[in-house]
mmCIF file of C-alpha atoms and ligand atoms in Angstrom:
data_model
loop_
_atom_site.group_PDB
_atom_site.id
_atom_site.type_symbol
_atom_site.label_atom_id
_atom_site.label_comp_id
_atom_site.label_asym_id
_atom_site.label_seq_id
_atom_site.Cartn_x
_atom_site.Cartn_y
_atom_site.Cartn_z
ATOM 1 C CA MET G 1 0.000 0.000 0.000
ATOM 2 C CA SER G 2 1.395 3.438 -0.898
ATOM 3 C CA GLU G 3 1.853 6.008 1.859
ATOM 4 C CA GLN G 4 -1.090 7.971 0.487
ATOM 5 C CA ASP G 5 -3.355 4.911 0.421
ATOM 6 C CA GLY G 6 -2.361 4.146 4.016
ATOM 7 C CA VAL G 7 -3.277 7.655 5.123
ATOM 8 C CA LEU G 8 -6.592 7.524 3.235
ATOM 9 C CA ALA G 9 -7.440 4.175 4.814
ATOM 10 C CA ALA G 10 -6.597 5.382 8.314
ATOM 11 C CA LEU G 11 -8.690 8.521 7.820
ATOM 12 C CA SER G 12 -11.637 6.310 6.981
ATOM 13 C CA GLU G 13 -11.295 4.542 10.334
ATOM 14 C CA GLN G 14 -11.567 7.710 12.386
ATOM 15 C CA ARG G 15 -14.984 8.582 13.714
ATOM 16 C CA ILE G 16 -15.534 11.995 15.225
ATOM 17 C CA GLU G 17 -18.456 12.545 17.583
ATOM 18 C CA THR G 18 -20.335 15.834 17.672
ATOM 19 C CA PRO G 19 -21.914 17.155 20.902
ATOM 20 C CA SER G 20 -25.656 17.874 20.830
ATOM 21 C CA TRP G 21 -25.051 21.007 22.906
ATOM 22 C CA ALA G 22 -22.936 22.565 20.165
ATOM 23 C CA PHE G 23 -26.111 23.098 18.123
ATOM 24 C CA GLY G 24 -28.001 24.960 20.847
ATOM 25 C CA ASN G 25 -27.571 28.560 21.863
ATOM 26 C CA SER G 26 -24.572 29.190 24.077
ATOM 27 C CA GLY G 27 -22.492 32.045 25.342
ATOM 28 C CA THR G 28 -20.682 33.294 28.368
ATOM 29 C CA ARG G 29 -21.931 34.535 31.708
ATOM 30 C CA PHE G 30 -22.120 37.938 30.046
ATOM 31 C CA LYS G 31 -24.471 37.099 27.199
ATOM 32 C CA VAL G 32 -25.997 34.222 25.305
ATOM 33 C CA PHE G 33 -26.612 35.365 21.721
ATOM 34 C CA SER G 34 -29.452 33.510 20.057
ATOM 35 C CA GLN G 35 -29.135 32.413 16.459
ATOM 36 C CA PRO G 36 -31.829 31.635 13.878
ATOM 37 C CA GLY G 37 -32.612 27.998 13.172
ATOM 38 C CA VAL G 38 -31.353 26.698 16.487
ATOM 39 C CA PRO G 39 -32.902 23.314 17.416
ATOM 40 C CA ARG G 40 -35.798 23.271 19.842
ATOM 41 C CA ASP G 41 -35.372 19.665 20.949
ATOM 42 C CA ALA G 42 -33.120 16.644 20.758
ATOM 43 C CA TYR G 43 -34.624 15.514 17.439
ATOM 44 C CA GLU G 44 -33.608 18.765 15.773
ATOM 45 C CA LYS G 45 -30.139 18.581 17.336
ATOM 46 C CA VAL G 46 -29.753 15.074 15.932
ATOM 47 C CA ALA G 47 -30.822 16.386 12.514
ATOM 48 C CA ASP G 48 -28.097 19.053 12.675
ATOM 49 C CA ALA G 49 -25.494 16.511 13.761
ATOM 50 C CA ALA G 50 -26.553 14.379 10.785
ATOM 51 C CA ALA G 51 -25.985 17.401 8.532
ATOM 52 C CA VAL G 52 -22.412 17.656 9.816
ATOM 53 C CA HIS G 53 -21.910 13.993 8.948
ATOM 54 C CA ARG G 54 -23.517 14.402 5.511
ATOM 55 C CA PHE G 55 -20.968 16.997 4.489
ATOM 56 C CA THR G 56 -17.877 15.585 6.227
ATOM 57 C CA GLY G 57 -18.461 11.829 6.127
ATOM 58 C CA ALA G 58 -16.498 11.670 9.366
ATOM 59 C CA ALA G 59 -18.948 12.416 12.195
ATOM 60 C CA PRO G 60 -21.284 9.419 12.416
ATOM 61 C CA SER G 61 -22.416 9.814 16.036
ATOM 62 C CA VAL G 62 -23.785 12.531 18.296
ATOM 63 C CA ALA G 63 -23.346 12.764 22.062
ATOM 64 C CA LEU G 64 -26.404 13.536 24.173
ATOM 65 C CA HIS G 65 -26.536 15.566 27.377
ATOM 66 C CA ILE G 66 -29.165 14.611 29.939
ATOM 67 C CA PRO G 67 -31.460 16.295 30.976
ATOM 68 C CA TRP G 68 -30.952 18.825 28.170
ATOM 69 C CA ASP G 69 -31.812 16.133 25.602
ATOM 70 C CA ARG G 70 -34.560 14.396 27.531
ATOM 71 C CA VAL G 71 -37.244 12.864 25.261
ATOM 72 C CA GLU G 72 -40.240 10.622 25.865
ATOM 73 C CA ASP G 73 -38.926 7.780 23.774
ATOM 74 C CA TYR G 74 -35.157 7.321 23.506
ATOM 75 C CA ALA G 75 -35.463 4.305 21.240
ATOM 76 C CA LEU G 76 -37.395 6.488 18.809
ATOM 77 C CA LEU G 77 -34.689 9.182 18.987
ATOM 78 C CA ALA G 78 -32.052 6.557 18.198
ATOM 79 C CA LYS G 79 -34.207 5.256 15.353
ATOM 80 C CA ARG G 80 -34.577 8.756 13.877
ATOM 81 C CA ALA G 81 -30.820 9.237 14.175
ATOM 82 C CA GLY G 82 -30.308 5.944 12.334
ATOM 83 C CA GLU G 83 -32.651 7.044 9.555
ATOM 84 C CA LEU G 84 -30.476 10.138 9.147
ATOM 85 C CA GLY G 85 -27.312 8.053 8.965
ATOM 86 C CA ILE G 86 -25.880 8.573 12.453
ATOM 87 C CA SER G 87 -26.033 6.887 15.849
ATOM 88 C CA ILE G 88 -26.279 8.036 19.431
ATOM 89 C CA GLY G 89 -22.842 8.276 21.009
ATOM 90 C CA THR G 90 -21.780 9.124 24.508
ATOM 91 C CA ILE G 91 -24.405 9.950 27.095
ATOM 92 C CA ASN G 92 -23.246 12.949 29.133
ATOM 93 C CA ALA G 93 -24.611 13.153 32.650
ATOM 94 C CA ASN G 94 -25.474 16.471 34.261
ATOM 95 C CA VAL G 95 -25.229 16.681 38.040
ATOM 96 C CA PHE G 96 -24.364 20.340 38.166
ATOM 97 C CA GLN G 97 -27.505 22.346 37.433
ATOM 98 C CA ASP G 98 -29.893 21.339 40.183
ATOM 99 C CA ASP G 99 -30.044 23.565 43.277
ATOM 100 C CA ASP G 100 -29.343 20.495 45.405
ATOM 101 C CA PHE G 101 -25.877 20.316 43.825
ATOM 102 C CA ARG G 102 -24.702 23.700 45.135
ATOM 103 C CA LEU G 103 -22.044 22.023 47.296
ATOM 104 C CA GLY G 104 -21.404 19.118 44.969
ATOM 105 C CA SER G 105 -23.079 15.963 43.706
ATOM 106 C CA VAL G 106 -21.312 12.613 44.136
ATOM 107 C CA CYS G 107 -18.887 14.222 46.610
ATOM 108 C CA HIS G 108 -21.546 16.057 48.609
ATOM 109 C CA ALA G 109 -21.453 15.556 52.383
ATOM 110 C CA ASP G 110 -25.184 14.815 52.497
ATOM 111 C CA ARG G 111 -26.064 11.241 51.547
ATOM 112 C CA ARG G 112 -29.456 12.340 50.223
ATOM 113 C CA VAL G 113 -27.782 14.559 47.607
ATOM 114 C CA ARG G 114 -25.346 11.811 46.656
ATOM 115 C CA GLU G 115 -28.271 9.422 46.201
ATOM 116 C CA LYS G 116 -29.961 11.945 43.929
ATOM 117 C CA ALA G 117 -26.776 12.263 41.864
ATOM 118 C CA VAL G 118 -26.358 8.488 41.583
ATOM 119 C CA ALA G 119 -30.012 8.127 40.578
ATOM 120 C CA HIS G 120 -29.343 10.529 37.700
ATOM 121 C CA LEU G 121 -26.223 8.638 36.631
ATOM 122 C CA LEU G 122 -28.156 5.363 36.670
ATOM 123 C CA GLU G 123 -30.911 6.992 34.601
ATOM 124 C CA CYS G 124 -28.197 7.841 32.072
ATOM 125 C CA VAL G 125 -27.223 4.161 31.894
ATOM 126 C CA ASP G 126 -30.900 3.337 31.242
ATOM 127 C CA ILE G 127 -30.744 5.823 28.359
ATOM 128 C CA MET G 128 -27.641 4.062 27.075
ATOM 129 C CA ASP G 129 -29.627 0.826 27.031
ATOM 130 C CA GLU G 130 -32.458 2.454 25.120
ATOM 131 C CA THR G 131 -30.332 4.305 22.574
ATOM 132 C CA GLY G 132 -27.622 1.695 22.036
ATOM 133 C CA SER G 133 -24.958 4.061 23.355
ATOM 134 C CA ASN G 134 -21.957 2.288 24.827
ATOM 135 C CA ALA G 135 -20.410 5.096 26.864
ATOM 136 C CA LEU G 136 -21.366 7.242 29.829
ATOM 137 C CA LYS G 137 -19.356 10.442 30.158
ATOM 138 C CA LEU G 138 -18.919 11.760 33.640
ATOM 139 C CA TRP G 139 -17.828 15.288 34.296
ATOM 140 C CA PHE G 140 -18.369 16.515 37.834
ATOM 141 C CA ALA G 141 -18.503 20.179 38.765
ATOM 142 C CA ASP G 142 -17.726 19.079 42.343
ATOM 143 C CA GLY G 143 -15.159 21.001 44.324
ATOM 144 C CA THR G 144 -14.878 23.687 46.966
ATOM 145 C CA ASN G 145 -14.233 27.414 46.922
ATOM 146 C CA TYR G 146 -12.542 27.850 50.285
ATOM 147 C CA PRO G 147 -9.871 25.982 52.225
ATOM 148 C CA GLY G 148 -11.549 23.965 54.964
ATOM 149 C CA GLN G 149 -14.961 24.115 53.269
ATOM 150 C CA ASP G 150 -15.142 20.316 53.188
ATOM 151 C CA ASP G 151 -12.896 17.341 53.842
ATOM 152 C CA LEU G 152 -10.831 16.608 50.727
ATOM 153 C CA ARG G 153 -10.278 12.934 51.569
ATOM 154 C CA ALA G 154 -13.865 12.253 52.562
ATOM 155 C CA ARG G 155 -14.997 13.699 49.256
ATOM 156 C CA GLN G 156 -12.743 11.268 47.379
ATOM 157 C CA GLU G 157 -14.223 8.348 49.308
ATOM 158 C CA ARG G 158 -17.756 9.462 48.519
ATOM 159 C CA LEU G 159 -16.801 9.831 44.858
ATOM 160 C CA ALA G 160 -15.309 6.329 44.754
ATOM 161 C CA GLU G 161 -18.409 4.812 46.350
ATOM 162 C CA CYS G 162 -20.748 6.475 43.849
ATOM 163 C CA LEU G 163 -18.584 5.550 40.860
ATOM 164 C CA LEU G 164 -18.578 1.934 41.972
ATOM 165 C CA ARG G 165 -22.365 1.849 42.027
ATOM 166 C CA VAL G 166 -22.470 3.177 38.478
ATOM 167 C CA ARG G 167 -19.851 0.671 37.354
ATOM 168 C CA ASP G 168 -21.902 -2.170 38.804
ATOM 169 C CA ARG G 169 -24.932 -1.066 36.808
ATOM 170 C CA LEU G 170 -23.127 -1.069 33.431
ATOM 171 C CA GLY G 171 -24.146 -3.762 30.986
ATOM 172 C CA PRO G 172 -21.867 -5.793 28.732
ATOM 173 C CA GLY G 173 -19.896 -3.590 26.346
ATOM 174 C CA GLN G 174 -20.818 -0.412 28.225
ATOM 175 C CA ARG G 175 -18.115 1.878 29.587
ATOM 176 C CA MET G 176 -17.819 4.868 31.863
ATOM 177 C CA LEU G 177 -15.523 7.705 30.838
ATOM 178 C CA LEU G 178 -14.280 9.947 33.612
ATOM 179 C CA GLU G 179 -13.326 13.487 32.665
ATOM 180 C CA TYR G 180 -11.048 15.698 34.736
ATOM 181 C CA LYS G 181 -10.886 19.472 34.919
ATOM 182 C CA LEU G 182 -8.366 21.655 36.667
ATOM 183 C CA PHE G 183 -10.768 24.290 37.954
ATOM 184 C CA GLU G 184 -14.196 25.852 37.461
ATOM 185 C CA PRO G 185 -16.875 26.151 38.599
ATOM 186 C CA ALA G 186 -15.077 25.528 41.899
ATOM 187 C CA PHE G 187 -11.918 27.535 42.387
ATOM 188 C CA TYR G 188 -10.095 26.331 45.503
ATOM 189 C CA HIS G 189 -10.161 22.655 44.630
ATOM 190 C CA THR G 190 -11.822 20.377 42.115
ATOM 191 C CA ASP G 191 -12.558 16.768 43.090
ATOM 192 C CA VAL G 192 -11.320 15.336 39.774
ATOM 193 C CA PRO G 193 -8.762 17.972 38.789
ATOM 194 C CA ASP G 194 -6.235 16.023 36.753
ATOM 195 C CA TRP G 195 -5.497 12.833 34.853
ATOM 196 C CA GLY G 196 -3.783 11.299 37.881
ATOM 197 C CA THR G 197 -6.917 11.495 40.008
ATOM 198 C CA ALA G 198 -9.096 10.261 37.150
ATOM 199 C CA TYR G 199 -6.642 7.442 36.502
ATOM 200 C CA VAL G 200 -6.621 6.304 40.139
ATOM 201 C CA HIS G 201 -10.406 6.064 40.175
ATOM 202 C CA CYS G 202 -10.515 4.293 36.808
ATOM 203 C CA MET G 203 -7.840 1.827 37.945
ATOM 204 C CA ARG G 204 -9.938 0.867 40.950
ATOM 205 C CA LEU G 205 -13.030 0.515 38.778
ATOM 206 C CA GLY G 206 -11.405 -1.851 36.291
ATOM 207 C CA ASP G 207 -11.672 -2.291 32.541
ATOM 208 C CA ALA G 208 -15.031 -0.570 32.140
ATOM 209 C CA ALA G 209 -13.668 2.788 33.304
ATOM 210 C CA LYS G 210 -11.407 5.029 31.270
ATOM 211 C CA VAL G 211 -10.171 8.599 31.334
ATOM 212 C CA VAL G 212 -11.360 11.387 29.035
ATOM 213 C CA VAL G 213 -8.929 14.121 28.054
ATOM 214 C CA ASP G 214 -10.683 17.418 27.408
ATOM 215 C CA THR G 215 -8.057 19.586 25.740
ATOM 216 C CA GLY G 216 -9.398 22.694 27.489
ATOM 217 C CA HIS G 217 -9.057 21.372 31.023
ATOM 218 C CA HIS G 218 -5.390 21.882 31.824
ATOM 219 C CA ALA G 219 -3.126 24.579 33.149
ATOM 220 C CA PRO G 220 -1.512 26.688 30.422
ATOM 221 C CA GLY G 221 1.551 24.995 28.992
ATOM 222 C CA THR G 222 0.589 21.475 30.080
ATOM 223 C CA ASN G 223 2.061 18.838 27.776
ATOM 224 C CA ILE G 224 -1.205 17.109 26.869
ATOM 225 C CA GLU G 225 0.372 14.663 24.439
ATOM 226 C CA PHE G 226 2.449 13.268 27.292
ATOM 227 C CA ILE G 227 -0.753 12.549 29.225
ATOM 228 C CA VAL G 228 -2.171 10.892 26.122
ATOM 229 C CA ALA G 229 0.932 8.733 25.708
ATOM 230 C CA MET G 230 0.795 7.635 29.359
ATOM 231 C CA LEU G 231 -2.910 6.826 29.330
ATOM 232 C CA LEU G 232 -2.662 4.885 26.087
ATOM 233 C CA ALA G 233 0.303 2.907 27.355
ATOM 234 C CA GLU G 234 -1.755 1.930 30.405
ATOM 235 C CA GLY G 235 -4.860 1.080 28.356
ATOM 236 C CA LYS G 236 -6.788 3.840 30.112
ATOM 237 C CA LEU G 237 -7.465 6.421 27.415
ATOM 238 C CA GLY G 238 -11.230 6.468 26.903
ATOM 239 C CA GLY G 239 -11.387 9.394 24.550
ATOM 240 C CA PHE G 240 -11.096 13.079 23.907
ATOM 241 C CA ASP G 241 -13.197 16.151 24.235
ATOM 242 C CA PHE G 242 -11.509 18.222 21.554
ATOM 243 C CA ASN G 243 -11.767 21.986 21.635
ATOM 244 C CA SER G 244 -9.456 25.006 21.655
ATOM 245 C CA ARG G 245 -8.529 27.327 24.440
ATOM 246 C CA PHE G 246 -6.656 30.550 24.642
ATOM 247 C CA TYR G 247 -7.137 31.122 28.365
ATOM 248 C CA ALA G 248 -9.297 28.600 30.195
ATOM 249 C CA ASP G 249 -12.139 26.266 29.246
ATOM 250 C CA ASP G 250 -12.898 28.348 26.157
ATOM 251 C CA ASP G 251 -14.667 25.552 24.206
ATOM 252 C CA LEU G 252 -13.614 27.063 20.869
ATOM 253 C CA ILE G 253 -13.245 25.137 17.619
ATOM 254 C CA ALA G 254 -10.696 22.302 17.872
ATOM 255 C CA GLY G 255 -7.473 23.115 16.076
ATOM 256 C CA ALA G 256 -8.287 26.820 15.878
ATOM 257 C CA ALA G 257 -5.949 28.120 18.567
ATOM 258 C CA ASP G 258 -3.140 25.602 18.362
ATOM 259 C CA PRO G 259 -3.243 23.178 15.408
ATOM 260 C CA PHE G 260 0.295 22.096 16.291
ATOM 261 C CA GLN G 261 -0.879 20.822 19.672
ATOM 262 C CA LEU G 262 -3.688 18.852 18.017
ATOM 263 C CA PHE G 263 -1.143 17.341 15.637
ATOM 264 C CA ARG G 264 1.180 16.383 18.519
ATOM 265 C CA ILE G 265 -1.696 14.767 20.376
ATOM 266 C CA LEU G 266 -2.777 12.771 17.333
ATOM 267 C CA HIS G 267 0.801 11.731 16.683
ATOM 268 C CA GLU G 268 0.886 10.186 20.172
ATOM 269 C CA VAL G 269 -2.493 8.582 19.550
ATOM 270 C CA ARG G 270 -1.091 6.972 16.433
ATOM 271 C CA ARG G 271 2.147 5.949 18.186
ATOM 272 C CA GLY G 272 0.192 4.395 21.037
ATOM 273 C CA GLY G 273 -2.154 2.391 18.797
ATOM 274 C CA GLY G 274 -5.146 4.570 19.640
ATOM 275 C CA LEU G 275 -6.312 4.694 16.023
ATOM 276 C CA ASP G 276 -7.085 0.992 16.134
ATOM 277 C CA PRO G 277 -10.894 0.814 16.430
ATOM 278 C CA ALA G 278 -10.411 -2.038 18.941
ATOM 279 C CA THR G 279 -9.052 0.438 21.507
ATOM 280 C CA ASP G 280 -12.383 2.282 21.351
ATOM 281 C CA VAL G 281 -10.897 5.737 21.862
ATOM 282 C CA VAL G 282 -13.767 8.179 21.290
ATOM 283 C CA PHE G 283 -12.845 11.315 19.354
ATOM 284 C CA MET G 284 -15.470 13.683 20.668
ATOM 285 C CA LEU G 285 -15.821 17.394 20.186
ATOM 286 C CA ASP G 286 -16.845 19.442 23.208
ATOM 287 C CA GLN G 287 -17.418 22.863 21.778
ATOM 288 C CA CYS G 288 -19.831 25.730 21.906
ATOM 289 C CA HIS G 289 -20.332 28.210 19.101
ATOM 290 C CA ASN G 290 -21.162 31.494 20.754
ATOM 291 C CA VAL G 291 -20.506 33.939 17.938
ATOM 292 C CA GLU G 292 -20.083 31.788 14.823
ATOM 293 C CA PRO G 293 -22.792 29.713 13.100
ATOM 294 C CA LYS G 294 -23.027 26.332 14.741
ATOM 295 C CA ILE G 295 -23.224 23.707 11.996
ATOM 296 C CA PRO G 296 -20.369 25.258 9.977
ATOM 297 C CA GLY G 297 -18.445 25.554 13.267
ATOM 298 C CA GLU G 298 -18.790 21.816 13.807
ATOM 299 C CA ILE G 299 -17.886 21.088 10.177
ATOM 300 C CA ARG G 300 -14.759 23.217 10.539
ATOM 301 C CA ALA G 301 -13.791 21.344 13.716
ATOM 302 C CA VAL G 302 -14.193 17.959 12.031
ATOM 303 C CA MET G 303 -12.027 19.194 9.134
ATOM 304 C CA ASN G 304 -9.385 20.480 11.559
ATOM 305 C CA VAL G 305 -9.212 17.154 13.388
ATOM 306 C CA GLN G 306 -8.928 15.330 10.070
ATOM 307 C CA GLU G 307 -6.138 17.647 8.916
ATOM 308 C CA ALA G 308 -4.199 17.157 12.129
ATOM 309 C CA LEU G 309 -4.677 13.407 11.872
ATOM 310 C CA ALA G 310 -3.553 13.307 8.232
ATOM 311 C CA LYS G 311 -0.376 15.167 9.207
ATOM 312 C CA ALA G 312 0.209 12.825 12.125
ATOM 313 C CA LEU G 313 -0.183 9.874 9.760
ATOM 314 C CA LEU G 314 2.500 11.355 7.511
ATOM 315 C CA VAL G 315 5.134 11.279 10.252
ATOM 316 C CA ASP G 316 7.850 8.934 9.015
ATOM 317 C CA LEU G 317 8.053 6.700 12.076
ATOM 318 C CA ASP G 318 11.092 4.774 10.804
ATOM 319 C CA ALA G 319 13.069 7.957 10.191
ATOM 320 C CA LEU G 320 11.916 9.316 13.525
ATOM 321 C CA GLY G 321 12.977 6.150 15.353
ATOM 322 C CA SER G 322 16.422 6.145 13.727
ATOM 323 C CA ALA G 323 17.005 9.802 14.549
ATOM 324 C CA GLN G 324 15.900 9.227 18.142
ATOM 325 C CA GLU G 325 18.119 6.178 18.573
ATOM 326 C CA THR G 326 21.189 7.993 17.286
ATOM 327 C CA GLY G 327 20.537 11.062 19.407
ATOM 328 C CA ASP G 328 19.918 13.213 16.345
ATOM 329 C CA VAL G 329 17.927 15.894 18.115
ATOM 330 C CA LEU G 330 17.381 18.195 15.159
ATOM 331 C CA GLY G 331 16.804 15.317 12.768
ATOM 332 C CA ALA G 332 14.087 13.833 14.981
ATOM 333 C CA ASN G 333 12.427 17.177 15.464
ATOM 334 C CA GLY G 334 12.680 17.766 11.711
ATOM 335 C CA VAL G 335 10.766 14.565 10.958
ATOM 336 C CA LEU G 336 7.843 15.819 13.016
ATOM 337 C CA MET G 337 8.026 19.331 11.609
ATOM 338 C CA ASP G 338 8.123 18.066 8.008
ATOM 339 C CA ALA G 339 4.904 16.170 8.555
ATOM 340 C CA PHE G 340 3.269 19.110 10.296
ATOM 341 C CA ALA G 341 4.299 21.487 7.507
ATOM 342 C CA THR G 342 2.749 19.315 4.799
ATOM 343 C CA ASP G 343 -0.334 20.771 3.148
ATOM 344 C CA VAL G 344 -2.760 17.850 3.508
ATOM 345 C CA ARG G 345 -5.758 19.669 2.081
ATOM 346 C CA PRO G 346 -5.372 18.097 -1.398
ATOM 347 C CA LEU G 347 -5.138 14.666 0.246
ATOM 348 C CA LEU G 348 -8.310 15.283 2.203
ATOM 349 C CA ALA G 349 -10.047 16.540 -0.926
ATOM 350 C CA THR G 350 -9.125 13.223 -2.561
ATOM 351 C CA TRP G 351 -10.428 11.310 0.449
ATOM 352 C CA ARG G 352 -13.732 13.163 0.249
ATOM 353 C CA SER G 353 -14.083 12.724 -3.496
ATOM 354 C CA GLU G 354 -13.452 8.997 -3.162
ATOM 355 C CA LYS G 355 -16.314 8.893 -0.673
ATOM 356 C CA GLY G 356 -18.635 10.760 -3.017
ATOM 357 C CA LEU G 357 -18.461 13.911 -0.880
ATOM 358 C CA ASP G 358 -17.810 17.450 -1.993
ATOM 359 C CA PRO G 359 -14.096 18.182 -1.493
ATOM 360 C CA ASP G 360 -15.070 21.449 0.228
ATOM 361 C CA PRO G 361 -17.589 20.589 2.982
ATOM 362 C CA LEU G 362 -18.144 24.185 4.099
ATOM 363 C CA ALA G 363 -18.909 25.406 0.591
ATOM 364 C CA ALA G 364 -21.170 22.416 -0.002
ATOM 365 C CA TYR G 365 -23.026 23.146 3.226
ATOM 366 C CA ALA G 366 -23.467 26.805 2.271
ATOM 367 C CA ARG G 367 -24.817 25.790 -1.155
ATOM 368 C CA SER G 368 -27.159 23.184 0.305
ATOM 369 C CA GLY G 369 -29.532 25.760 1.771
ATOM 370 C CA TYR G 370 -29.882 23.696 4.983
ATOM 371 C CA GLY G 371 -29.093 26.733 7.155
ATOM 372 C CA ALA G 372 -31.812 28.844 5.517
ATOM 373 C CA GLN G 373 -34.231 25.918 5.650
ATOM 374 C CA ILE G 374 -33.911 25.365 9.403
ATOM 375 C CA ALA G 375 -34.065 29.124 10.037
ATOM 376 C CA ALA G 376 -37.385 29.232 8.160
ATOM 377 C CA GLU G 377 -38.788 26.061 9.708
ATOM 378 C CA ARG G 378 -37.746 26.423 13.310
ATOM 379 C CA VAL G 379 -39.944 29.290 14.287
ATOM 380 C CA GLY G 380 -41.692 29.323 17.653
ATOM 381 C CA GLY G 381 -40.945 27.123 20.614
ATOM 382 C CA SER G 382 -37.889 27.551 22.802
ATOM 383 C CA PRO G 383 -34.466 27.380 21.207
ATOM 384 C CA ALA G 384 -32.241 24.872 22.994
ATOM 385 C CA GLY G 385 -29.502 26.100 25.270
ATOM 386 C CA TRP G 386 -27.644 24.924 28.331
ATOM 387 C CA GLY G 387 -30.855 24.577 30.260
ATOM 388 C CA ALA G 388 -33.052 22.863 27.669
HETATM 389 C C1 PSV X 401 -17.625 21.721 31.379
HETATM 390 O O1 PSV X 401 -16.278 22.041 31.488
HETATM 391 C C2 PSV X 401 -17.811 20.814 30.211
HETATM 392 O O2 PSV X 401 -17.261 21.475 29.095
HETATM 393 C C3 PSV X 401 -17.211 19.472 30.421
HETATM 394 O O3 PSV X 401 -16.049 19.400 29.658
HETATM 395 C C4 PSV X 401 -18.210 18.488 29.894
HETATM 396 O O4 PSV X 401 -17.656 17.530 29.064
HETATM 397 C C5 PSV X 401 -19.132 19.397 29.130
HETATM 398 O O5 PSV X 401 -19.115 20.594 29.868
HETATM 399 C C6 PSV X 401 -20.518 18.930 29.056
HETATM 400 O O6 PSV X 401 -21.038 18.700 30.360
HETATM 401 MN MN1 MN X 402 -15.536 18.201 28.150
#
């Protein structure tokens, strides 16, 4: 197989998952700007996710967020998704927006609140059963704002106990993905602040539990690809929440702020065997589009991830290995830089054409009229947002 054929084949294996919340209105604590055509319910979000897949051919699943995407009949939602050519991906739990969770959820000192949080997590596993989803994504807003506010160790024990109950409820083939975040909304301490803490919990929970790396959840300057390499080597990388950050958890389009970082991460994914579908690494996007149109924003993110992956696939691993073994510092670095500097857009255009797609997904989307159609159709009702 030629190098180009190998890259094209590997690109076809990658599946990128869009987040349902990317299609709803979003913003900052200063202002949520509403946009025309925004979905009013989970069915319309699924339709928009399917549009992203139609134009990219690379985003065949959509993650749900519960309760934002609550519907009467989850099997029907999954069926509709299937009719549109996509499936339901990760189920994201939400134990951070109920007043009872002011001081935490699974780490809360009050057993009643912890029971309420666990009940929600178990409901999410029920939704996995109904939709055919095989992964539960857990991000906890738990933490404290002031030293002494609560007992750090006791909170870890409560967390472990709750996670175990969720693990015991998982069915065959189902997994739980634990996401860490350095800070926010709590500022003194976060209960799952880093990959080490997430890893310790996942180790105790066994094979069904893996760590999610959200690229926006680290201190500035953190070497994320090192974390990826470590987790992959230990068989504990569950997946990514790709997005871009300039300052904090900015949730901007993946590859927009630092395409070189995305390339370095995907190089380590490749090196660690994470592109093998058997490892089940989920390539999710976790983005919000506050000022740009949402569907094109998701299409752009999918294209950026594909470009970074294509460059990572072009790294000459033999040349890199030889340079590393002989201590050729500049040579080794040059191998990576050569791959990164390659313009892979013609290669991706070929990949798309071979799949019967337009080589320019954004232009094809603009021509399709889908944006104008949903703006005309979706009138009345309440546009979806972080609370719907
Ligand atoms: C909050 O930081 C967050 O972005 C987490 O990364 C979750 O994955 C996402 O929200 C959805 O709950
Ligand atoms: Mn995330």
